[in-house]
Tab-separated table of C-alpha atoms and ligand atoms in Angstrom:
chain	number	residue	atom	x	y	z
A	1	MET	CA	2.348	-17.818	16.456
A	2	ALA	CA	2.905	-19.841	13.287
A	3	THR	CA	5.888	-19.555	10.946
A	4	ILE	CA	4.567	-18.454	7.552
A	5	LEU	CA	6.224	-18.294	4.149
A	6	ALA	CA	4.371	-15.727	2.042
A	7	ILE	CA	4.502	-14.711	-1.615
A	8	GLU	CA	3.431	-11.303	-2.954
A	9	THR	CA	3.208	-10.766	-6.729
A	10	SER	CA	0.196	-8.442	-7.067
A	11	CYS	CA	2.022	-5.755	-9.012
A	12	ASP	CA	5.669	-5.072	-9.918
A	13	GLU	CA	7.542	-6.589	-6.972
A	14	THR	CA	8.341	-10.277	-6.697
A	15	ALA	CA	8.433	-10.680	-2.928
A	16	VAL	CA	8.877	-13.661	-0.606
A	17	ALA	CA	9.203	-13.510	3.176
A	18	ILE	CA	9.205	-15.729	6.238
A	19	VAL	CA	7.679	-14.331	9.436
A	20	LYS	CA	7.361	-15.912	12.881
A	21	ASN	CA	5.707	-14.144	15.842
A	22	ARG	CA	5.734	-10.858	13.926
A	23	GLN	CA	9.506	-11.248	13.569
A	24	VAL	CA	10.772	-11.079	10.006
A	25	LEU	CA	13.164	-14.002	9.433
A	26	SER	CA	13.721	-13.215	5.747
A	27	ASN	CA	12.379	-10.584	3.380
A	28	ILE	CA	13.215	-10.778	-0.328
A	29	VAL	CA	11.913	-8.032	-2.618
A	30	ALA	CA	12.951	-8.199	-6.265
A	31	SER	CA	11.725	-4.933	-7.733
A	32	GLN	CA	10.817	-4.780	-11.414
A	33	ILE	CA	10.888	-0.965	-11.487
A	34	PRO	CA	13.893	-0.723	-13.890
A	35	LEU	CA	12.113	-3.100	-16.281
A	36	HIS	CA	8.968	-0.922	-16.438
A	37	GLN	CA	10.729	2.445	-16.373
A	38	ARG	CA	11.209	2.558	-20.131
A	39	TYR	CA	7.404	2.309	-20.587
A	40	GLY	CA	6.656	5.027	-17.997
A	41	GLY	CA	4.397	2.654	-16.041
A	42	ILE	CA	3.686	-0.994	-15.315
A	43	VAL	CA	3.037	-3.302	-18.268
A	44	PRO	CA	0.967	-6.184	-16.825
A	45	GLU	CA	2.204	-8.892	-19.215
A	46	VAL	CA	5.838	-7.930	-18.612
A	47	ALA	CA	5.202	-8.025	-14.840
A	48	SER	CA	3.723	-11.558	-14.962
A	49	ARG	CA	6.595	-12.935	-17.041
A	50	GLN	CA	9.168	-11.405	-14.717
A	51	HIS	CA	7.442	-12.918	-11.659
A	52	VAL	CA	7.714	-16.334	-13.318
A	53	GLU	CA	11.445	-15.774	-13.929
A	54	THR	CA	12.229	-14.568	-10.409
A	55	LEU	CA	9.916	-16.385	-8.036
A	56	ASN	CA	11.574	-19.790	-7.600
A	57	GLY	CA	14.939	-18.195	-6.834
A	58	ALA	CA	13.333	-15.815	-4.340
A	59	ILE	CA	11.610	-18.698	-2.508
A	60	ALA	CA	14.880	-20.642	-2.217
A	61	GLN	CA	16.674	-17.490	-1.061
A	62	SER	CA	14.085	-16.733	1.607
A	63	LEU	CA	14.463	-20.213	3.149
A	64	GLN	CA	18.237	-19.878	3.009
A	65	ASP	CA	18.227	-16.397	4.608
A	66	ALA	CA	15.981	-17.644	7.421
A	67	ASP	CA	18.116	-20.803	7.732
A	68	LEU	CA	14.979	-22.962	7.631
A	69	THR	CA	13.716	-25.984	5.713
A	70	TRP	CA	10.105	-26.626	4.671
A	71	MET	CA	9.734	-28.708	7.877
A	72	ALA	CA	9.770	-25.488	9.941
A	73	ILE	CA	7.065	-23.764	7.875
A	74	ASP	CA	3.545	-23.980	9.350
A	75	GLY	CA	1.635	-22.340	6.514
A	76	ILE	CA	2.076	-20.962	3.001
A	77	ALA	CA	0.407	-17.705	2.015
A	78	ALA	CA	-0.006	-15.599	-1.107
A	79	THR	CA	-1.722	-12.377	-2.071
A	80	CYS	CA	-4.807	-13.325	-4.086
A	81	ALA	CA	-6.593	-9.946	-4.478
A	82	PRO	CA	-6.717	-7.154	-5.518
A	83	GLY	CA	-4.055	-6.616	-8.175
A	84	LEU	CA	-3.065	-7.498	-11.735
A	85	VAL	CA	-4.674	-10.887	-12.299
A	86	GLY	CA	-1.842	-12.354	-14.368
A	87	ALA	CA	0.709	-11.221	-11.794
A	88	LEU	CA	-1.352	-12.444	-8.826
A	89	LEU	CA	-1.797	-15.855	-10.471
A	90	VAL	CA	1.958	-16.486	-10.516
A	91	GLY	CA	2.383	-16.152	-6.744
A	92	LEU	CA	-0.955	-17.714	-5.933
A	93	THR	CA	-0.334	-20.806	-8.068
A	94	ALA	CA	3.151	-21.238	-6.604
A	95	ALA	CA	1.824	-20.975	-3.026
A	96	LYS	CA	-1.011	-23.436	-3.622
A	97	THR	CA	1.353	-25.910	-5.293
A	98	LEU	CA	3.844	-25.684	-2.422
A	99	ALA	CA	1.041	-26.092	0.135
A	100	LEU	CA	-0.136	-29.241	-1.636
A	101	LEU	CA	3.376	-30.606	-2.070
A	102	HIS	CA	4.468	-30.011	1.526
A	103	GLN	CA	1.051	-30.723	3.057
A	104	LYS	CA	0.772	-27.307	4.721
A	105	PRO	CA	-2.254	-25.064	5.190
A	106	PHE	CA	-2.734	-22.453	2.464
A	107	ILE	CA	-3.788	-18.908	3.350
A	108	GLY	CA	-4.892	-16.415	0.674
A	109	VAL	CA	-4.388	-12.790	1.734
A	110	HIS	CA	-6.040	-9.542	0.634
A	111	HIS	CA	-3.284	-7.124	-0.421
A	112	LEU	CA	-4.704	-4.218	1.588
A	113	GLU	CA	-4.976	-6.326	4.724
A	114	GLY	CA	-1.263	-6.980	4.210
A	115	HIS	CA	-0.569	-3.230	4.157
A	116	ILE	CA	-2.542	-2.910	7.413
A	117	TYR	CA	-0.461	-5.693	9.003
A	118	ALA	CA	2.817	-3.998	8.027
A	119	SER	CA	2.299	-1.809	11.114
A	120	TYR	CA	2.304	-4.853	13.400
A	121	LEU	CA	5.789	-5.825	12.225
A	122	THR	CA	7.359	-2.887	14.041
A	123	ALA	CA	4.665	-2.196	16.654
A	124	PRO	CA	3.799	-5.656	17.980
A	125	ASP	CA	1.845	-4.008	20.846
A	126	LEU	CA	-0.650	-2.531	18.342
A	127	GLN	CA	-4.217	-3.615	19.136
A	128	PRO	CA	-7.426	-3.006	17.176
A	129	PRO	CA	-9.472	-0.891	16.967
A	130	PHE	CA	-7.417	1.646	15.042
A	131	LEU	CA	-7.598	3.629	11.819
A	132	CYS	CA	-5.451	2.699	8.845
A	133	LEU	CA	-4.600	5.332	6.265
A	134	LEU	CA	-3.708	3.281	3.229
A	135	VAL	CA	-2.045	5.295	0.500
A	136	SER	CA	-0.466	3.447	-2.409
A	137	GLY	CA	-0.268	3.465	-6.189
A	138	GLY	CA	-3.665	1.787	-6.440
A	139	HIS	CA	-5.481	2.814	-3.259
A	140	THR	CA	-6.276	5.720	-0.997
A	141	SER	CA	-8.468	4.513	1.832
A	142	LEU	CA	-9.296	5.193	5.442
A	143	ILE	CA	-10.055	1.824	6.957
A	144	TYR	CA	-11.569	1.203	10.376
A	145	VAL	CA	-9.697	-1.887	11.650
A	146	LYS	CA	-12.039	-3.597	14.104
A	147	ASP	CA	-10.258	-6.944	14.358
A	148	CYS	CA	-8.384	-9.424	12.150
A	149	GLY	CA	-10.605	-9.817	9.066
A	150	GLN	CA	-13.090	-7.133	10.226
A	151	TYR	CA	-12.736	-3.912	8.263
A	152	GLU	CA	-14.914	-0.991	7.258
A	153	THR	CA	-13.857	1.501	4.599
A	154	LEU	CA	-14.786	4.965	5.849
A	155	GLY	CA	-13.147	7.043	3.152
A	156	GLN	CA	-11.612	6.528	-0.264
A	157	THR	CA	-10.558	8.333	-3.408
A	158	ARG	CA	-13.214	8.981	-6.027
A	159	ASP	CA	-10.682	8.955	-8.871
A	160	ASP	CA	-6.875	8.649	-8.803
A	161	ALA	CA	-5.062	7.032	-5.892
A	162	ALA	CA	-2.565	9.279	-4.084
A	163	GLY	CA	0.440	7.359	-5.463
A	164	GLU	CA	-1.066	7.406	-8.936
A	165	ALA	CA	-1.361	11.223	-8.651
A	166	PHE	CA	2.343	11.401	-7.726
A	167	ASP	CA	3.192	9.170	-10.700
A	168	LYS	CA	1.059	11.150	-13.179
A	169	VAL	CA	2.292	14.557	-12.004
A	170	ALA	CA	5.904	13.322	-12.207
A	171	ARG	CA	5.252	12.092	-15.723
A	172	LEU	CA	3.891	15.434	-16.885
A	173	MET	CA	7.020	17.106	-15.515
A	174	ASP	CA	9.154	14.450	-17.275
A	175	LEU	CA	10.575	13.144	-14.019
A	176	GLY	CA	10.240	9.439	-14.790
A	177	TYR	CA	8.591	6.532	-12.987
A	178	PRO	CA	7.780	5.953	-10.134
A	179	GLY	CA	7.013	9.595	-9.413
A	180	GLY	CA	6.605	9.582	-5.625
A	181	PRO	CA	10.258	9.247	-4.606
A	182	VAL	CA	11.453	11.837	-7.195
A	183	ILE	CA	8.814	14.402	-6.246
A	184	ASP	CA	9.582	13.814	-2.560
A	185	ARG	CA	13.295	14.432	-3.171
A	186	LEU	CA	12.722	17.564	-5.314
A	187	ALA	CA	10.129	18.948	-2.886
A	188	LYS	CA	12.835	19.211	-0.220
A	189	GLN	CA	14.540	21.917	-2.324
A	190	GLY	CA	11.327	23.736	-3.294
A	191	ASN	CA	8.907	26.219	-1.775
A	192	PRO	CA	5.572	24.570	-0.894
A	193	ALA	CA	3.815	27.950	-1.056
A	194	ALA	CA	5.171	28.790	-4.535
A	195	PHE	CA	2.025	27.681	-6.382
A	196	PRO	CA	-1.312	27.539	-4.564
A	197	LEU	CA	-3.102	24.435	-5.870
A	198	PRO	CA	-6.704	23.302	-5.318
A	199	GLU	CA	-7.377	20.503	-2.859
A	200	GLY	CA	-9.911	18.174	-4.476
A	201	GLN	CA	-13.151	17.902	-2.527
A	202	VAL	CA	-15.974	15.426	-3.020
A	203	SER	CA	-19.394	17.105	-3.058
A	204	LEU	CA	-22.342	15.477	-1.323
A	205	PRO	CA	-25.796	15.437	-2.999
A	206	GLU	CA	-27.283	17.114	0.081
A	207	GLY	CA	-24.654	19.882	-0.072
A	208	GLY	CA	-21.263	20.261	1.559
A	209	PHE	CA	-18.317	17.909	1.134
A	210	HIS	CA	-17.577	14.324	2.105
A	211	PRO	CA	-15.368	14.528	5.199
A	212	TYR	CA	-13.170	11.503	4.420
A	213	ASP	CA	-13.309	10.901	0.649
A	214	SER	CA	-10.645	12.469	-1.530
A	215	SER	CA	-10.182	13.361	-5.195
A	216	PHE	CA	-6.863	13.948	-6.923
A	217	SER	CA	-7.736	14.226	-10.609
A	218	GLY	CA	-8.590	17.965	-10.366
A	219	LEU	CA	-5.268	18.633	-8.662
A	220	LYS	CA	-3.440	16.732	-11.405
A	221	THR	CA	-5.233	18.795	-14.068
A	222	ALA	CA	-4.346	22.000	-12.205
A	223	VAL	CA	-0.652	20.989	-12.262
A	224	LEU	CA	-0.974	20.177	-15.973
A	225	ARG	CA	-2.461	23.615	-16.751
A	226	LEU	CA	0.196	25.301	-14.633
A	227	THR	CA	3.085	23.486	-16.338
A	228	GLN	CA	1.623	24.300	-19.778
A	229	LYS	CA	1.468	27.977	-18.792
A	230	LEU	CA	4.987	27.958	-17.339
A	231	GLN	CA	6.387	26.215	-20.430
A	232	GLN	CA	5.265	29.171	-22.558
A	233	ASN	CA	7.974	31.270	-20.819
A	234	ASP	CA	10.752	29.283	-22.503
A	235	GLN	CA	12.339	28.865	-19.080
A	236	PRO	CA	13.152	25.516	-17.463
A	237	LEU	CA	10.184	24.255	-15.412
A	238	PRO	CA	10.546	25.132	-11.702
A	239	VAL	CA	10.237	21.424	-10.859
A	240	ALA	CA	11.320	21.795	-7.218
A	241	ASP	CA	8.675	24.447	-6.455
A	242	LEU	CA	6.036	22.538	-8.426
A	243	SER	CA	6.899	19.309	-6.583
A	244	ALA	CA	6.848	21.026	-3.182
A	245	SER	CA	3.495	22.727	-3.898
A	246	PHE	CA	1.893	19.533	-5.199
A	247	GLN	CA	3.221	17.411	-2.321
A	248	GLU	CA	2.070	19.974	0.244
A	249	THR	CA	-1.481	19.917	-1.177
A	250	VAL	CA	-1.677	16.109	-1.133
A	251	ALA	CA	-0.152	15.850	2.358
A	252	ARG	CA	-2.547	18.423	3.807
A	253	ALA	CA	-5.585	16.810	2.146
A	254	LEU	CA	-4.718	13.337	3.463
A	255	THR	CA	-3.871	14.641	6.936
A	256	LYS	CA	-7.123	16.585	7.264
A	257	ARG	CA	-9.220	13.545	6.367
A	258	ALA	CA	-7.313	11.044	8.512
A	259	ILE	CA	-7.440	13.249	11.602
A	260	ALA	CA	-11.147	14.053	11.166
A	261	CYS	CA	-11.940	10.361	10.724
A	262	ALA	CA	-9.939	9.231	13.782
A	263	LEU	CA	-11.520	11.927	15.978
A	264	ASP	CA	-15.092	11.264	14.739
A	265	TYR	CA	-14.771	7.510	15.366
A	266	GLY	CA	-12.889	7.862	18.660
A	267	LEU	CA	-9.839	5.974	17.339
A	268	LYS	CA	-6.605	6.836	19.124
A	269	THR	CA	-4.129	5.359	16.642
A	270	ILE	CA	-3.595	5.964	12.936
A	271	ALA	CA	-1.436	3.328	11.219
A	272	VAL	CA	-0.234	4.438	7.801
A	273	GLY	CA	0.493	1.943	5.020
A	274	GLY	CA	1.262	1.782	1.296
A	275	GLY	CA	4.049	3.321	-0.767
A	276	VAL	CA	2.971	6.936	-0.172
A	277	ALA	CA	3.508	6.408	3.587
A	278	ALA	CA	7.164	6.929	2.661
A	279	ASN	CA	6.396	10.549	1.742
A	280	SER	CA	8.213	13.039	3.943
A	281	GLY	CA	5.546	15.755	3.514
A	282	LEU	CA	2.786	13.408	4.643
A	283	ARG	CA	4.894	12.185	7.562
A	284	HIS	CA	5.563	15.746	8.687
A	285	HIS	CA	1.978	17.016	8.478
A	286	LEU	CA	0.318	13.929	9.930
A	287	GLN	CA	2.777	13.663	12.806
A	288	LYS	CA	2.299	17.329	13.699
A	289	ALA	CA	-1.515	17.198	13.531
A	290	ALA	CA	-1.608	13.956	15.520
A	291	GLU	CA	0.465	15.505	18.309
A	292	THR	CA	-1.977	18.406	18.509
A	293	HIS	CA	-4.890	15.990	18.903
A	294	ASN	CA	-3.080	13.523	21.152
A	295	LEU	CA	-3.239	10.683	18.616
A	296	ARG	CA	-0.606	8.016	17.965
A	297	VAL	CA	0.635	7.699	14.384
A	298	LEU	CA	2.543	4.675	13.178
A	299	PHE	CA	4.636	4.823	10.030
A	300	PRO	CA	6.207	1.461	9.249
A	301	PRO	CA	9.818	1.587	8.021
A	302	LEU	CA	10.032	2.221	4.283
A	303	LYS	CA	10.807	-1.407	3.411
A	304	PHE	CA	7.433	-2.413	4.917
A	305	CYS	CA	5.504	0.565	3.435
A	306	THR	CA	6.047	-0.420	-0.178
A	307	ASP	CA	4.947	-3.829	-1.433
A	308	ASN	CA	6.592	-6.716	0.413
A	309	ALA	CA	5.692	-10.243	1.479
A	310	ALA	CA	6.491	-9.832	5.207
A	311	MET	CA	3.236	-7.892	5.647
A	312	ILE	CA	1.353	-10.693	3.836
A	313	ALA	CA	2.961	-13.339	6.083
A	314	CYS	CA	2.075	-11.300	9.181
A	315	ALA	CA	-1.610	-11.109	8.183
A	316	ALA	CA	-1.641	-14.810	7.227
A	317	ALA	CA	-0.189	-15.842	10.619
A	318	GLU	CA	-2.995	-14.001	12.394
A	319	HIS	CA	-5.618	-15.724	10.224
A	320	LEU	CA	-4.053	-19.158	10.695
A	321	GLU	CA	-3.996	-18.566	14.468
A	322	ARG	CA	-7.769	-18.092	14.259
A	323	GLY	CA	-8.202	-21.272	12.180
A	324	HIS	CA	-8.759	-19.424	8.908
A	325	THR	CA	-7.385	-21.339	5.908
A	326	SER	CA	-8.234	-21.007	2.224
A	327	PRO	CA	-9.348	-23.698	-0.216
A	328	LEU	CA	-6.856	-24.687	-2.934
A	329	THR	CA	-9.549	-23.670	-5.425
A	330	LEU	CA	-9.130	-20.005	-4.419
A	331	GLY	CA	-8.715	-17.795	-7.501
A	332	ALA	CA	-7.103	-14.427	-8.144
A	333	GLN	CA	-9.334	-11.337	-8.243
A	334	SER	CA	-8.406	-7.969	-9.692
A	335	ARG	CA	-10.827	-6.183	-7.387
A	336	MET	CA	-12.173	-7.067	-3.980
A	337	ALA	CA	-13.519	-4.894	-1.179
A	338	ILE	CA	-11.569	-5.281	2.054
A	339	SER	CA	-14.853	-5.692	3.942
A	340	ASN	CA	-15.200	-9.068	2.148
A	341	VAL	CA	-11.874	-10.624	3.210
A	342	MET	CA	-13.491	-13.393	5.210
A	343	GLN	CA	-14.770	-14.821	1.889
A	344	LEU	CA	-11.198	-15.988	1.305
A	345	TYR	CA	-11.404	-18.514	4.153
A	346	LYS	CA	-13.240	-21.789	4.605
A	347	PRO	CA	-16.181	-21.592	6.985
A	348	ILE	CA	-15.274	-22.852	10.451
A	349	ILE	CA	-17.766	-25.518	11.475
B	1	KG4	O1	2.332	0.288	-1.983
B	1	KG4	P1	3.096	0.411	-3.250
B	1	KG4	O2	4.518	-0.073	-3.255
B	1	KG4	O3	2.391	-0.329	-4.424
B	1	KG4	C1	1.023	-0.381	-4.596
B	1	KG4	O4	0.368	-1.291	-4.037
B	1	KG4	O5	0.538	0.535	-5.295
B	1	KG4	O6	3.031	1.946	-3.685
B	1	KG4	C2	3.667	2.439	-4.838
B	1	KG4	C3	3.305	3.918	-4.942
B	1	KG4	C4	3.796	4.564	-6.243
B	1	KG4	O7	2.726	5.287	-6.805
B	1	KG4	C5	4.922	5.488	-5.801
B	1	KG4	O8	5.054	6.643	-6.607
B	1	KG4	C6	4.465	5.849	-4.398
B	1	KG4	O9	3.925	4.660	-3.876
B	1	KG4	N1	5.588	6.298	-3.556
B	1	KG4	C7	5.651	7.541	-3.016
B	1	KG4	C8	6.901	7.615	-2.338
B	1	KG4	N2	7.541	6.408	-2.468
B	1	KG4	C9	6.699	5.611	-3.208
B	1	KG4	N3	4.807	8.574	-3.090
B	1	KG4	C10	5.162	9.708	-2.464
B	1	KG4	N4	6.337	9.865	-1.791
B	1	KG4	C11	7.224	8.863	-1.704
B	1	KG4	N5	8.377	9.026	-1.041
B	2	ZN	ZN1	0.570	-2.233	-2.241
């Protein structure tokens, strides 16, 4: 398979990686988290400027780490959707310029397809069809992976993404940003049964609940009400118990939907992706439920769960192998359904 240099700048990580045959030759991730921490969330304009500052150095470093020159690179890829448009444009413009300069094919990649491909980096034997549970700061989706470029979204969140819920709940407990890792750490010292919290359900017009869609805004409001009530006691907030109870509710809700979806569609493997895949509560519940139902669950190592460019390179290599390349006129898009990824590639005549 081709050797791909990929750039990922869709949010707050400036990432560059080189991947060959699903082997990661270099993987640079320059996180901007400390820069955004003081604002309690990502400031898009600050993110774009920081990508501009960091990207050229990261590209040079990735070639140096892989001990390669441009001669050895078969294709140049970048995330082009979905994400913060200003941030996406930095990586996308750099990749297109390099492709033109070095006369290499250019491959635009959908960010969520990258998260799906993160699983292939450590499980090269993985074969579609399988189910991907994608849980990040911006997305919560159950995606039926039929083949490279062929995806169907079977379930999604109707409001906040799972990671966003972690971030918002952490903020209302004054735990800082990003919330997921802090809540995960605190939850280990807390009692998950301390505060029973409501699992958000999505009602169907014909009655009953959607089996795969989720909703986290009601849960967030329930935690808000609970913290307001607890604060009236003039005691320090029981953040460990609150974190454990919140995490338990999210982990159970995601596990229930992923297992139901895999069983209903006859899919034997669930590949988990996105930053929330790092969550120890989710890992525990999903692993246990999967064993009961004889399903395989793949959790990529943490460095491939959160945003990185190795996953983008891995997806791009698969597309290039199939003759899919993108026009240099390809633009950045803040939103794009994963079922439309083939629109990123030139028609094969
Ligand atoms: O995939 P990602 O790096 O970026 C997006 O594309 O969104 O995911 C970042 C999200 C953040 O919301 C962060 O709080 C969450 O992943 N996260 C976690 C954990 N580590 C990161 N959530 C729960 N538990 C964790 N251990
Ligand atoms: Zn992501």
